[in-house]
Amino acid sequence: MIKFYALFASAIIFSLVASAQQNPSLERLKSTSAVRQDESSPISINQPMRFNAESTSVEQNQFGNKKAAQLITSFEGLGESFVGPQGTAVLRNPSDNSLAVGLDHIVQIVNSRMAIFSKKGKTFAESGRALYGPVETRNVFKGFGGPCENMNNGDAVVRYDQLADRWLIVMPTFRKGISRNIDTTTKQRVTLPQPGEAVTLFQPPLSQETPAPVNGPRPPAPKPPADGTYCMCYAISTSPDPLGTYYRYEFERELFPDYPRPTVWPDGYYTTTSTGDDVIERHAYVVDRNKMLKGQDAKEQSFIIKDVNFIINADLDGKQLPPAGAPSIMMAAGGSQLNKILEDDGIYVWKYKVDWNNFSNTKIEGPVKIPVAPYQYLGGGQLTKAVPQPGTDQHLDAQGDKLMARLVYRRIGNRESVVGVHSVNTAVGGGGVRWYEFLVNKDRSVKLYQQGTYAPDSNFRWMASPAIDKYGNIGIGYSFGGKNDFPGQRFAGRHFGDPLGKLTLNEVVLVNGEAAQTNTLRWEDYTQTAIDPSDDETIWYVGDYLKKGAKNYSSRIGAFKLGKK
């Protein structure tokens, strides 16, 4: 197999190795940092397809016949009318909803604001009490300097590293700024200690934010200045307490780092990003997790992949590790919206193998096509008017062109599986959650085990997020709505060993929508599940809805148990 090639067309992949303290200029990239350069062979694209017996055969057109998952608790997250210790915040569309759950806390990031909540257990008597927030996400970088401290940005993501009981906050910068390693007086590069001493999470004063005159979608990225750099900012807690101290890192980026998808793997924190909505170019980065957990200087390695759909790395659920040295698994849906290819019959897989001792050994192998039932992007892809709402002509975006966060990996004994989801058109004219479970073989190849499209009626179910509990049960949260139902959030699942391709547990409502969103088509961009590390069974999920009479979204956080078969 030719290694280092991208999907659908000839592509060049650049392997970049960057220190957290270096600015890889264009000249530096060409002369010293380009470890490898190769050109791929193209992968053929099937001709446009229509719904056929194979695609409709995987549609589940009935609700599960088992009792629904138990909704243990739910509470209001960030959104309109939310009030926390730091007051209120004005939140923009889309929400970019991110959630992580630790031993005693729950952390939520919505666009450019974050909050910390209690979780019932040894420390707190109840879940959902706001302990911190809403605050700007950049507060975790207070006193750090550079773009990470000076620019508050959306698309920040939080993860809980269950293997180390640490919190990980990843924030991109969407404008170029002067790195903290540049002396602003002399304009010369300096070497600052990184991460330096761990710093306690900043506690800002009470704030009451005033809404802007127009609360619409994210504006186009401004034209970057002649100098400066984009950045990816990492904060890693030093303990299971998210209110405690953090190590902070700044990694400089030449390319716009949109839509980051950080994931946890034993040998690194893997993060994929995109150059933008109008170019088919993705970035696959990995940072040295082991050194960052110790607060040591860390390196980042990366590949730039052209002509490929949105890629996402597998995110580990539970504490059983993959085999030692196993590469991270990456997947992407097929098709190419910019090329007007809105359907495919494959999921594409890469293996990302990192070597922190010899960077020249770091490699990506793939893609390998896994044939699946044909699918069509819900609504024709991203940034389209896909989902109808009652009482308005405003339709909502479904982000139908991509696998959604999270792509979940779970090992139980010697069984290794990966679950992924995306949003597809259905035969009855609604929207469905297409889900897959793949098995990982001993040679690290991946094969399809089961697939289904959850479409029990003609409504729309979209923008889902999956999880796998310790029993191998699969739970999926998703947005729900249609021409007669305001957008809200629901949850379904299956027990391990149930009939293949079916979400056998009946649907449960997390929250019903009470109003239509009319100010923009942008809806969430993503939602997120999280496995509770206390029992490795409870699945937390967060999603948006609008309250009656509201002009902007609220979010609802819920915890579900699927139980044993």
Coordinates of C-alpha atoms in Angstrom, one line a residue:
M1 CA 0.0 0.0 0.0
I2 CA 1.2 3.5 -0.7
K3 CA 1.3 5.3 2.6
F4 CA 0.4 8.9 3.3
Y5 CA -2.3 9.5 0.8
A6 CA -5.6 11.2 1.0
L7 CA -9.1 10.4 -0.1
F8 CA -10.7 11.0 -3.4
A9 CA -8.0 12.8 -5.4
S10 CA -4.3 13.2 -5.7
A11 CA -3.0 14.9 -2.5
I12 CA 0.1 15.9 -0.8
I13 CA 0.7 15.3 2.8
F14 CA 3.3 17.3 4.7
S15 CA 4.6 15.9 8.0
L16 CA 5.4 18.8 10.3
V17 CA 7.2 18.5 13.6
A18 CA 6.9 21.6 15.8
S19 CA 8.1 22.4 19.3
A20 CA 5.7 24.2 21.5
Q21 CA 8.5 26.9 21.6
Q22 CA 9.2 27.3 17.9
N23 CA 7.5 29.2 15.2
P24 CA 7.6 27.1 12.0
S25 CA 7.9 29.8 9.4
L26 CA 7.3 29.1 5.7
E27 CA 11.1 28.9 5.1
R28 CA 11.6 26.7 8.2
L29 CA 8.9 24.3 7.0
K30 CA 10.5 24.0 3.6
S31 CA 14.0 23.5 4.8
T32 CA 13.9 21.6 8.0
S33 CA 10.5 20.7 9.3
A34 CA 9.1 18.8 6.3
V35 CA 10.0 15.3 7.4
R36 CA 8.2 13.6 4.6
Q37 CA 6.4 14.5 1.4
D38 CA 4.6 12.1 -0.9
E39 CA 1.8 12.1 -3.5
S40 CA -1.0 9.7 -3.4
S41 CA -2.9 7.6 -5.9
P42 CA -6.5 8.7 -6.4
I43 CA -9.4 6.6 -5.1
S44 CA -12.3 6.3 -7.5
I45 CA -15.7 7.7 -6.7
N46 CA -18.8 5.8 -7.4
Q47 CA -21.4 7.4 -9.6
P48 CA -24.3 9.2 -7.8
M49 CA -26.6 6.7 -6.2
R50 CA -30.2 6.7 -5.1
F51 CA -32.0 5.0 -2.3
N52 CA -31.9 1.2 -3.1
A53 CA -32.7 -2.0 -1.3
E54 CA -29.4 -2.0 0.5
S55 CA -29.7 1.6 1.9
T56 CA -33.3 1.2 2.9
S57 CA -32.7 -2.3 4.4
V58 CA -30.6 -0.8 7.2
E59 CA -33.3 1.8 8.1
Q60 CA -34.9 1.0 11.5
N61 CA -38.5 2.3 10.9
Q62 CA -39.8 1.3 14.3
F63 CA -39.0 2.4 17.9
G64 CA -37.1 -0.1 20.1
N65 CA -39.2 -2.6 21.8
K66 CA -37.3 -2.5 25.1
K67 CA -37.7 -0.2 28.0
A68 CA -36.0 3.1 27.4
A69 CA -32.7 4.0 29.0
Q70 CA -33.1 5.5 32.5
L71 CA -32.8 9.2 32.7
I72 CA -31.1 9.5 36.1
T73 CA -30.8 13.3 36.3
S74 CA -30.8 16.4 34.1
F75 CA -30.3 20.1 34.6
E76 CA -29.8 23.3 32.7
G77 CA -26.5 24.1 31.2
L78 CA -25.1 27.2 29.5
G79 CA -27.5 29.2 27.5
E80 CA -30.2 31.9 27.6
S81 CA -31.3 32.7 31.1
F82 CA -28.4 30.7 32.7
V83 CA -27.0 32.4 35.8
G84 CA -23.9 31.2 37.5
P85 CA -21.4 32.5 40.1
Q86 CA -19.9 34.8 37.5
G87 CA -23.3 36.1 36.4
T88 CA -24.6 35.7 32.8
A89 CA -23.1 35.4 29.3
V90 CA -24.3 36.1 25.8
L91 CA -23.8 33.0 23.7
R92 CA -23.5 33.0 19.9
N93 CA -24.6 30.5 17.3
P94 CA -23.7 27.8 16.7
S95 CA -23.2 26.6 20.3
D96 CA -20.3 24.1 19.6
N97 CA -21.5 22.2 22.7
S98 CA -18.8 20.3 24.5
L99 CA -19.1 18.2 27.7
A100 CA -16.8 16.3 30.0
V101 CA -17.4 14.4 33.2
G102 CA -15.0 13.7 36.0
L103 CA -15.2 12.0 39.4
D104 CA -16.9 14.9 41.1
H105 CA -17.4 17.6 38.5
I106 CA -19.0 18.3 35.1
V107 CA -17.4 20.8 32.7
Q108 CA -19.3 22.4 29.8
I109 CA -17.9 24.6 27.1
V110 CA -20.4 26.4 24.8
N111 CA -18.8 28.3 21.9
S112 CA -16.5 30.7 23.9
R113 CA -17.8 30.3 27.4
M114 CA -17.3 27.6 30.0
A115 CA -18.9 26.5 33.3
I116 CA -18.2 23.9 36.0
F117 CA -21.0 22.0 37.7
S118 CA -21.2 19.6 40.7
K119 CA -21.7 15.9 40.2
K120 CA -23.4 13.9 42.8
G121 CA -21.1 11.5 44.6
K122 CA -18.5 11.6 47.4
T123 CA -18.1 15.4 47.4
F124 CA -21.5 16.8 46.3
A125 CA -25.1 15.8 47.3
E126 CA -26.5 16.8 43.9
S127 CA -25.6 17.2 40.3
G128 CA -26.0 20.4 38.4
R129 CA -25.1 23.1 40.9
A130 CA -23.1 25.8 39.1
L131 CA -19.7 26.1 40.8
Y132 CA -17.9 28.3 38.2
G133 CA -19.0 30.4 35.2
P134 CA -20.1 31.5 32.8
V135 CA -16.6 32.7 32.0
E136 CA -14.5 33.1 28.9
T137 CA -12.8 30.0 28.0
R138 CA -9.5 31.8 27.8
N139 CA -9.6 32.3 31.6
V140 CA -7.8 29.0 31.9
F141 CA -4.8 30.7 30.2
K142 CA -4.8 33.8 32.4
G143 CA -1.3 35.1 32.9
F144 CA 0.1 32.8 30.2
G145 CA 0.6 35.5 27.6
G146 CA 0.3 35.3 23.8
P147 CA -2.8 34.6 21.7
C148 CA -4.0 31.9 24.2
E149 CA -4.5 34.5 26.9
N150 CA -5.3 37.5 24.7
M151 CA -7.9 36.0 22.3
N152 CA -11.1 34.3 23.5
N153 CA -12.3 31.9 20.8
G154 CA -15.1 29.5 20.0
D155 CA -14.8 25.8 19.1
A156 CA -13.0 25.1 22.4
V157 CA -13.4 21.5 23.5
V158 CA -13.1 19.8 26.9
R159 CA -12.2 16.2 27.5
Y160 CA -11.7 14.2 30.7
D161 CA -8.7 11.9 30.4
Q162 CA -10.0 8.8 32.4
L163 CA -6.6 7.1 32.1
A164 CA -5.0 9.9 34.2
D165 CA -8.0 11.5 35.9
R166 CA -7.1 14.9 34.3
W167 CA -9.0 17.5 32.5
L168 CA -8.0 18.6 29.0
I169 CA -9.2 21.9 27.5
V170 CA -8.2 22.6 23.9
M171 CA -8.9 26.1 22.4
P172 CA -8.0 27.3 18.9
T173 CA -7.3 30.9 18.0
F174 CA -9.1 32.1 14.9
R175 CA -7.1 35.2 14.4
K176 CA -3.4 35.6 14.0
G177 CA -1.6 37.0 17.0
I178 CA 1.9 37.5 18.3
S179 CA 3.2 34.4 19.9
R180 CA 4.2 34.5 23.6
N181 CA 7.7 33.6 22.3
I182 CA 8.1 36.9 20.5
D183 CA 9.5 39.9 22.4
T184 CA 7.1 42.6 21.5
T185 CA 9.7 45.3 22.0
T186 CA 12.6 43.8 20.0
K187 CA 10.4 41.6 17.7
Q188 CA 13.0 38.8 18.4
R189 CA 12.1 35.3 19.3
V190 CA 12.8 34.3 22.9
T191 CA 12.5 31.0 24.7
L192 CA 10.0 31.1 27.4
P193 CA 9.5 28.2 29.8
Q194 CA 6.5 26.1 28.8
P195 CA 4.4 25.1 30.5
G196 CA 6.2 26.5 33.6
E197 CA 4.6 26.3 37.0
A198 CA 1.0 25.0 37.1
V199 CA -1.5 27.9 37.6
T200 CA -4.8 27.9 39.5
L201 CA -7.9 28.5 37.4
F202 CA -8.6 32.2 37.3
Q203 CA -11.8 33.4 39.2
P204 CA -13.2 36.4 37.4
P205 CA -15.7 38.8 39.1
L206 CA -19.4 38.9 38.5
S207 CA -20.4 39.9 35.0
Q208 CA -23.6 40.8 33.3
E209 CA -23.1 40.7 29.5
T210 CA -25.3 42.8 27.2
P211 CA -26.5 41.1 24.0
A212 CA -25.2 42.4 20.7
P213 CA -27.8 44.0 18.3
V214 CA -27.5 41.0 16.0
N215 CA -27.0 37.5 17.3
G216 CA -26.3 35.5 14.2
P217 CA -23.9 33.0 12.8
R218 CA -20.2 33.1 13.1
P219 CA -18.8 35.8 10.8
P220 CA -16.3 35.0 8.1
A221 CA -12.7 34.7 9.4
P222 CA -11.0 38.1 9.1
K223 CA -8.1 38.6 6.8
P224 CA -5.0 37.7 8.8
P225 CA -2.3 40.3 9.4
A226 CA 1.0 40.0 7.7
D227 CA 2.7 38.7 10.8
G228 CA 1.6 36.6 13.7
T229 CA 0.4 33.1 14.0
Y230 CA -2.7 31.0 14.7
C231 CA -2.4 28.8 17.7
M232 CA -3.8 25.7 19.4
C233 CA -3.9 26.2 23.1
Y234 CA -3.8 23.2 25.5
A235 CA -4.6 23.3 29.3
I236 CA -4.1 20.1 31.3
S237 CA -5.2 19.9 34.9
T238 CA -2.7 18.6 37.5
S239 CA -5.5 16.7 39.4
P240 CA -9.1 15.6 39.0
D241 CA -10.2 19.0 40.3
P242 CA -11.1 21.3 37.4
L243 CA -11.0 24.3 39.7
G244 CA -7.4 23.5 40.5
T245 CA -4.1 24.1 38.7
Y246 CA -3.3 23.6 35.0
Y247 CA -0.3 23.2 32.8
R248 CA -0.7 25.4 29.7
Y249 CA 0.8 25.0 26.3
E250 CA 0.8 27.1 23.1
F251 CA 1.5 25.4 19.7
E252 CA 1.8 27.7 16.7
R253 CA -0.1 27.0 13.5
E254 CA 0.3 28.4 10.1
L255 CA -3.1 27.2 8.9
F256 CA -6.5 28.3 10.2
P257 CA -7.4 25.6 12.9
D258 CA -11.2 25.2 12.6
Y259 CA -13.4 22.6 14.1
P260 CA -10.9 20.9 16.4
R261 CA -11.7 17.3 17.5
P262 CA -9.4 16.4 20.4
T263 CA -9.3 12.8 21.5
V264 CA -7.6 10.8 24.2
W265 CA -5.2 7.9 23.2
P266 CA -2.5 6.4 25.4
D267 CA 0.5 7.8 23.4
G268 CA -1.0 11.3 22.6
Y269 CA -3.8 13.8 22.5
Y270 CA -4.9 13.6 18.8
T271 CA -6.7 16.6 17.3
T272 CA -8.0 17.0 13.8
T273 CA -8.8 20.4 12.4
S274 CA -9.9 22.0 9.1
T275 CA -8.4 24.9 7.1
G276 CA -12.0 26.2 6.4
D277 CA -15.4 25.6 4.9
D278 CA -14.3 26.6 1.4
V279 CA -11.2 24.4 1.0
I280 CA -10.9 20.6 1.2
E281 CA -7.9 20.4 3.5
R282 CA -7.6 18.8 6.9
H283 CA -4.9 18.7 9.6
A284 CA -4.1 15.6 11.8
Y285 CA -2.1 16.7 14.9
V286 CA -0.8 14.8 17.9
V287 CA 0.9 16.2 21.0
D288 CA 2.9 14.3 23.6
R289 CA 0.4 13.4 26.2
N290 CA 2.8 11.7 28.6
K291 CA 5.0 14.8 28.8
M292 CA 2.1 17.2 29.1
L293 CA 0.7 15.2 32.0
K294 CA 4.0 15.8 33.8
G295 CA 4.2 19.4 32.9
Q296 CA 7.3 18.9 30.7
D297 CA 8.2 20.6 27.4
A298 CA 6.3 18.8 24.7
K299 CA 6.3 18.4 21.0
E300 CA 3.6 18.3 18.4
Q301 CA 3.6 16.3 15.1
S302 CA 1.2 16.8 12.3
F303 CA 0.1 15.9 8.8
I304 CA -1.7 18.1 6.4
I305 CA -4.1 16.1 4.3
K306 CA -5.7 17.5 1.2
D307 CA -8.9 16.5 -0.7
V308 CA -10.4 14.5 2.2
N309 CA -13.6 14.8 4.1
F310 CA -13.7 15.8 7.8
I311 CA -11.5 13.3 9.7
I312 CA -11.9 12.3 13.4
N313 CA -9.7 10.2 15.6
A314 CA -11.1 7.5 17.9
D315 CA -11.6 8.7 21.5
L316 CA -11.1 6.1 24.2
D317 CA -13.9 5.1 26.6
G318 CA -13.1 3.3 29.8
K319 CA -9.7 2.4 31.2
Q320 CA -8.8 -0.8 29.4
L321 CA -6.0 0.1 27.0
P322 CA -5.6 -0.9 23.4
P323 CA -2.6 -3.2 22.8
A324 CA 0.7 -1.5 23.5
G325 CA 1.9 0.6 20.6
A326 CA -1.5 0.4 18.8
P327 CA -1.9 3.3 16.3
S328 CA -4.8 5.8 16.7
I329 CA -7.7 5.0 14.4
M330 CA -9.0 7.8 12.2
M331 CA -12.2 7.7 10.1
A332 CA -14.1 9.9 7.7
A333 CA -17.3 9.7 5.7
G334 CA -17.1 9.7 1.9
G335 CA -18.2 12.2 -0.6
S336 CA -17.2 15.9 -1.0
Q337 CA -19.7 18.6 -0.7
L338 CA -17.6 21.2 -2.4
N339 CA -17.3 18.9 -5.4
K340 CA -21.1 18.2 -5.2
I341 CA -20.6 14.6 -4.3
L342 CA -23.3 14.2 -1.6
E343 CA -23.4 10.5 -1.2
D344 CA -21.2 7.5 -0.8
D345 CA -21.1 3.8 0.2
G346 CA -18.0 3.7 2.3
I347 CA -16.4 4.8 5.5
Y348 CA -12.7 5.5 5.2
V349 CA -10.1 4.4 7.8
W350 CA -6.5 5.5 8.5
K351 CA -4.0 4.4 11.1
Y352 CA -1.9 7.1 12.8
K353 CA 1.2 5.8 14.4
V354 CA 3.4 8.2 16.3
D355 CA 7.0 7.8 17.4
W356 CA 8.2 10.3 20.0
N357 CA 11.8 9.1 19.9
N358 CA 12.3 9.2 16.1
F359 CA 9.9 11.6 14.4
S360 CA 10.8 10.2 11.0
N361 CA 9.0 7.0 12.0
T362 CA 5.7 8.7 12.6
K363 CA 3.3 7.8 9.8
I364 CA -0.3 7.7 8.6
E365 CA -1.5 4.7 6.7
G366 CA -4.6 4.7 4.6
P367 CA -7.3 5.3 3.7
V368 CA -8.9 1.9 3.5
K369 CA -12.5 1.8 2.4
I370 CA -15.0 -0.1 4.4
P371 CA -18.1 -0.8 2.3
V372 CA -21.3 0.2 4.1
A373 CA -24.9 0.7 3.0
P374 CA -25.2 3.7 0.6
Y375 CA -26.0 7.0 2.3
Q376 CA -26.8 10.6 1.4
Y377 CA -25.8 13.6 3.4
L378 CA -28.8 14.9 5.4
G379 CA -29.8 18.2 3.8
G380 CA -27.0 18.0 1.3
G381 CA -24.2 18.5 3.8
Q382 CA -23.2 21.4 6.1
L383 CA -24.5 24.9 6.2
T384 CA -27.7 24.0 4.4
K385 CA -31.3 24.4 5.3
A386 CA -32.1 20.8 6.2
V387 CA -34.5 20.5 9.2
P388 CA -37.9 22.2 9.1
Q389 CA -39.5 23.8 12.2
P390 CA -43.1 24.7 13.2
G391 CA -44.4 28.1 12.4
T392 CA -41.3 29.4 10.4
D393 CA -39.6 29.1 7.1
Q394 CA -36.2 29.0 8.8
H395 CA -34.7 25.5 8.5
L396 CA -31.7 24.3 10.5
D397 CA -28.3 23.1 9.5
A398 CA -27.6 19.3 10.0
Q399 CA -23.8 19.1 9.4
G400 CA -24.7 16.1 7.3
D401 CA -21.4 15.8 5.5
K402 CA -19.3 14.4 8.4
L403 CA -18.9 11.8 11.1
M404 CA -19.8 13.6 14.4
A405 CA -18.0 13.7 17.7
R406 CA -17.3 11.4 19.2
L407 CA -15.8 8.5 17.3
V408 CA -15.7 6.1 20.2
Y409 CA -13.2 3.3 20.9
R410 CA -13.8 0.7 23.7
R411 CA -11.9 -2.5 24.6
I412 CA -13.6 -5.2 26.7
G413 CA -11.4 -8.2 27.2
N414 CA -9.9 -8.9 23.7
R415 CA -12.8 -7.3 21.9
E416 CA -12.0 -3.9 20.4
S417 CA -14.8 -1.9 18.8
V418 CA -15.3 1.6 17.4
V419 CA -18.7 3.3 17.0
G420 CA -19.4 6.3 14.7
V421 CA -22.4 8.3 13.7
H422 CA -23.5 10.7 11.0
S423 CA -26.8 12.3 9.8
V424 CA -28.4 11.0 6.6
N425 CA -31.5 11.4 4.5
T426 CA -34.1 8.7 5.0
A427 CA -36.5 7.0 2.5
V428 CA -39.6 8.6 4.1
G429 CA -38.1 12.1 3.6
G430 CA -36.9 12.8 7.2
G431 CA -33.5 12.7 8.8
G432 CA -31.9 9.7 10.5
V433 CA -28.9 8.8 12.6
R434 CA -26.7 6.4 10.7
W435 CA -24.6 4.5 13.1
Y436 CA -21.8 1.9 12.8
E437 CA -20.0 -0.5 15.0
F438 CA -16.6 -1.6 13.7
L439 CA -14.3 -4.3 15.1
V440 CA -10.6 -3.9 15.3
N441 CA -8.6 -7.1 14.3
K442 CA -5.3 -8.2 15.9
D443 CA -3.4 -6.8 12.9
R444 CA -5.2 -3.4 13.5
S445 CA -7.3 -3.7 10.4
V446 CA -10.9 -2.6 10.8
K447 CA -14.1 -4.4 9.7
L448 CA -17.8 -3.5 9.8
Y449 CA -19.7 -5.5 12.4
Q450 CA -23.1 -3.8 12.3
Q451 CA -24.8 -0.7 10.9
G452 CA -28.2 0.9 11.1
T453 CA -30.1 4.1 10.4
Y454 CA -32.4 5.1 13.2
A455 CA -35.5 6.5 11.6
P456 CA -38.6 5.3 13.4
D457 CA -40.8 7.9 11.9
S458 CA -40.8 10.8 9.4
N459 CA -39.2 13.3 11.8
F460 CA -35.6 14.5 11.8
R461 CA -33.0 13.0 14.1
W462 CA -29.6 14.5 13.5
M463 CA -26.2 15.7 14.9
A464 CA -25.8 12.7 17.2
S465 CA -23.1 11.6 19.6
P466 CA -22.4 8.0 20.7
A467 CA -20.8 6.3 23.7
I468 CA -20.1 2.7 24.8
D469 CA -20.5 1.6 28.4
K470 CA -18.5 -1.0 30.2
Y471 CA -21.0 -3.7 29.2
G472 CA -20.6 -3.0 25.5
N473 CA -24.0 -1.3 25.3
I474 CA -24.2 1.6 22.9
G475 CA -26.0 4.9 23.7
I476 CA -26.7 7.7 21.3
G477 CA -27.9 11.2 22.0
Y478 CA -29.2 13.4 19.1
S479 CA -31.3 16.4 18.2
F480 CA -34.9 15.8 17.3
G481 CA -37.4 17.9 15.5
G482 CA -39.5 18.4 12.4
K483 CA -42.3 20.4 10.9
N484 CA -44.6 19.7 13.9
D485 CA -42.0 19.5 16.6
F486 CA -39.7 22.2 17.9
P487 CA -36.0 21.1 18.0
G488 CA -35.1 19.3 21.2
Q489 CA -32.9 16.4 22.5
R490 CA -33.5 12.6 22.7
F491 CA -31.6 9.5 23.5
A492 CA -31.8 5.8 22.3
G493 CA -29.6 2.8 22.6
R494 CA -29.0 -1.0 22.5
H495 CA -27.7 -3.7 24.7
F496 CA -24.7 -5.8 23.8
G497 CA -25.9 -8.9 22.0
D498 CA -29.2 -7.5 20.8
P499 CA -30.2 -8.0 17.2
L500 CA -27.7 -6.4 14.9
G501 CA -28.4 -3.0 13.4
K502 CA -31.1 -2.1 15.8
L503 CA -31.4 0.5 18.6
T504 CA -33.5 -1.8 20.7
L505 CA -34.1 0.5 23.7
N506 CA -37.0 2.9 23.2
E507 CA -36.4 6.6 22.7
V508 CA -36.3 8.8 25.8
V509 CA -36.8 12.5 25.8
L510 CA -34.0 14.6 27.4
V511 CA -35.8 17.9 26.7
N512 CA -38.6 18.9 24.3
G513 CA -38.1 22.1 22.3
E514 CA -40.6 24.9 23.1
A515 CA -39.8 27.4 20.3
A516 CA -38.3 27.6 16.9
Q517 CA -34.8 29.1 16.3
T518 CA -35.4 31.8 13.7
N519 CA -32.2 34.0 14.0
T520 CA -29.9 31.6 12.1
L521 CA -29.8 28.2 10.4
R522 CA -26.8 27.2 12.5
W523 CA -27.7 24.6 15.0
E524 CA -25.1 23.4 17.6
D525 CA -22.5 22.2 15.0
Y526 CA -22.0 19.2 17.4
T527 CA -23.2 17.7 20.6
Q528 CA -21.3 15.4 22.9
T529 CA -21.5 12.3 25.1
A530 CA -19.2 11.5 28.0
I531 CA -18.8 8.3 30.0
D532 CA -18.9 8.8 33.8
P533 CA -15.5 7.6 35.2
S534 CA -17.1 6.8 38.6
D535 CA -19.0 3.8 37.3
D536 CA -17.9 3.5 33.6
E537 CA -21.6 3.0 32.9
T538 CA -23.5 6.2 33.1
I539 CA -23.6 8.1 29.8
W540 CA -23.9 11.9 30.0
Y541 CA -25.1 13.9 27.0
V542 CA -25.7 17.6 26.3
G543 CA -27.7 19.3 23.6
D544 CA -29.6 22.5 22.7
Y545 CA -33.3 23.6 22.7
L546 CA -35.2 26.8 22.9
K547 CA -37.5 27.7 25.8
K548 CA -40.9 29.3 25.1
G549 CA -40.5 32.9 24.0
A550 CA -36.7 32.6 23.9
K551 CA -34.7 34.3 21.3
N552 CA -31.6 32.1 21.7
Y553 CA -30.8 28.5 22.7
S554 CA -30.5 26.9 26.1
S555 CA -28.7 23.6 26.7
R556 CA -29.8 20.6 28.7
I557 CA -27.4 18.1 30.4
G558 CA -28.6 14.6 31.2
A559 CA -27.3 11.3 32.5
F560 CA -28.5 7.9 31.2
K561 CA -28.1 4.3 32.2
L562 CA -28.8 1.5 29.8
G563 CA -28.5 -1.3 32.3
K564 CA -27.6 -4.9 31.6
K565 CA -29.4 -7.0 29.0

